[in-house]
Amino acid sequence: MAMAKLVCFLLLALLGISMAATQVMAKEEARNQLDSGGYGPGSLKSYQCPSQCTRRCSQTQYHKPCMFFCQKCCAKCLCVPPGFYGNKAVCPCYNNWKTQQGGPKCP
């Protein structure tokens, strides 16, 4: 009886470790896909900022302020994260630039 419990416990532990490893590998793969897409610090030239900010701000109802701050951030960081919202971890400069109140400066 004790041996059956031990075997059951070991199988559950192995299953748990396998699930955790799968999650870590999936996150790493997603990060690699974003990195290979040409995103990241210094991935843009300054003349590319307007078009990338147009893409980034295309789905917001606050288009003018989004464009203003996005272009300001892009000029400094030479990076605009992928997508319309979020994904700021791809561009640390863009992510870490804060307002005086501590909020995010870059959209």
XYZ file of C-alpha atoms in Angstrom:
107
model
C 0.000 0.000 0.000
C 2.810 2.414 0.864
C 4.591 1.541 -2.381
C 1.460 2.342 -4.425
C 1.170 5.744 -2.707
C 4.830 6.471 -3.420
C 4.477 5.551 -7.096
C 1.324 7.678 -7.364
C 3.076 10.609 -5.684
C 6.076 10.340 -8.015
C 3.846 10.229 -11.088
C 1.950 13.324 -9.944
C 5.223 15.130 -9.224
C 6.539 14.207 -12.664
C 3.316 15.444 -14.266
C 3.552 18.747 -12.365
C 7.163 19.296 -13.365
C 6.328 18.495 -16.971
C 3.485 21.031 -16.990
C 5.707 23.737 -15.481
C 8.447 23.063 -18.021
C 5.932 23.283 -20.871
C 4.742 26.688 -19.644
C 8.295 28.025 -19.423
C 9.143 26.760 -22.898
C 5.963 28.280 -24.362
C 6.766 31.696 -22.884
C 10.327 31.522 -24.192
C 9.091 30.568 -27.664
C 6.642 33.498 -27.695
C 9.431 35.862 -26.648
C 11.688 34.523 -29.410
C 8.964 35.007 -32.007
C 8.558 38.647 -30.981
C 12.315 39.184 -31.032
C 12.700 37.686 -34.486
C 9.972 39.986 -35.821
C 12.345 42.947 -35.921
C 11.156 44.492 -32.682
C 13.318 45.601 -29.814
C 15.561 48.471 -28.766
C 17.090 50.295 -31.712
C 15.227 48.194 -34.284
C 13.853 51.256 -36.105
C 15.327 54.236 -37.916
C 13.911 57.647 -37.008
C 12.141 57.983 -40.377
C 10.165 54.787 -39.599
C 8.587 56.203 -36.420
C 5.545 57.908 -38.027
C 4.371 54.764 -39.820
C 4.956 52.533 -36.802
C 3.116 54.967 -34.528
C 0.239 55.163 -37.015
C -0.023 51.380 -36.761
C 0.280 51.410 -32.954
C -2.339 54.153 -32.493
C -4.773 53.092 -35.231
C -7.359 51.554 -32.897
C -7.467 54.116 -30.095
C -10.113 56.772 -29.681
C -7.356 59.180 -28.493
C -5.449 59.222 -31.786
C -3.732 62.634 -31.525
C -2.254 62.223 -28.016
C -1.303 58.635 -28.825
C 0.553 59.740 -31.942
C 2.269 62.613 -30.121
C 3.623 60.474 -27.303
C 4.341 57.452 -29.486
C 6.497 59.537 -31.819
C 8.259 61.130 -28.861
C 8.993 57.689 -27.397
C 10.016 56.249 -30.752
C 12.449 59.110 -31.354
C 14.100 58.381 -28.012
C 13.960 54.563 -28.023
C 13.959 53.796 -31.774
C 11.419 51.095 -31.007
C 7.627 50.702 -31.102
C 6.158 47.507 -29.606
C 4.148 45.173 -31.844
C 0.367 45.289 -31.822
C -2.054 48.014 -30.845
C -1.746 47.662 -27.073
C 0.626 46.050 -24.589
C 3.732 44.053 -25.602
C 5.896 46.800 -24.074
C 8.346 44.271 -22.614
C 9.768 43.896 -26.134
C 11.070 47.475 -25.895
C 12.403 48.204 -22.372
C 13.108 51.904 -23.036
C 9.537 52.373 -24.273
C 8.221 50.431 -21.293
C 10.281 52.153 -18.587
C 9.857 55.803 -19.587
C 7.415 57.199 -16.985
C 5.570 60.479 -16.383
C 6.275 62.591 -13.300
C 3.310 60.886 -11.652
C 4.805 57.468 -12.339
C 2.408 56.428 -15.096
C 3.511 55.152 -18.490
C 4.630 57.869 -20.884
C 4.530 55.748 -24.020
C 1.282 54.319 -25.415
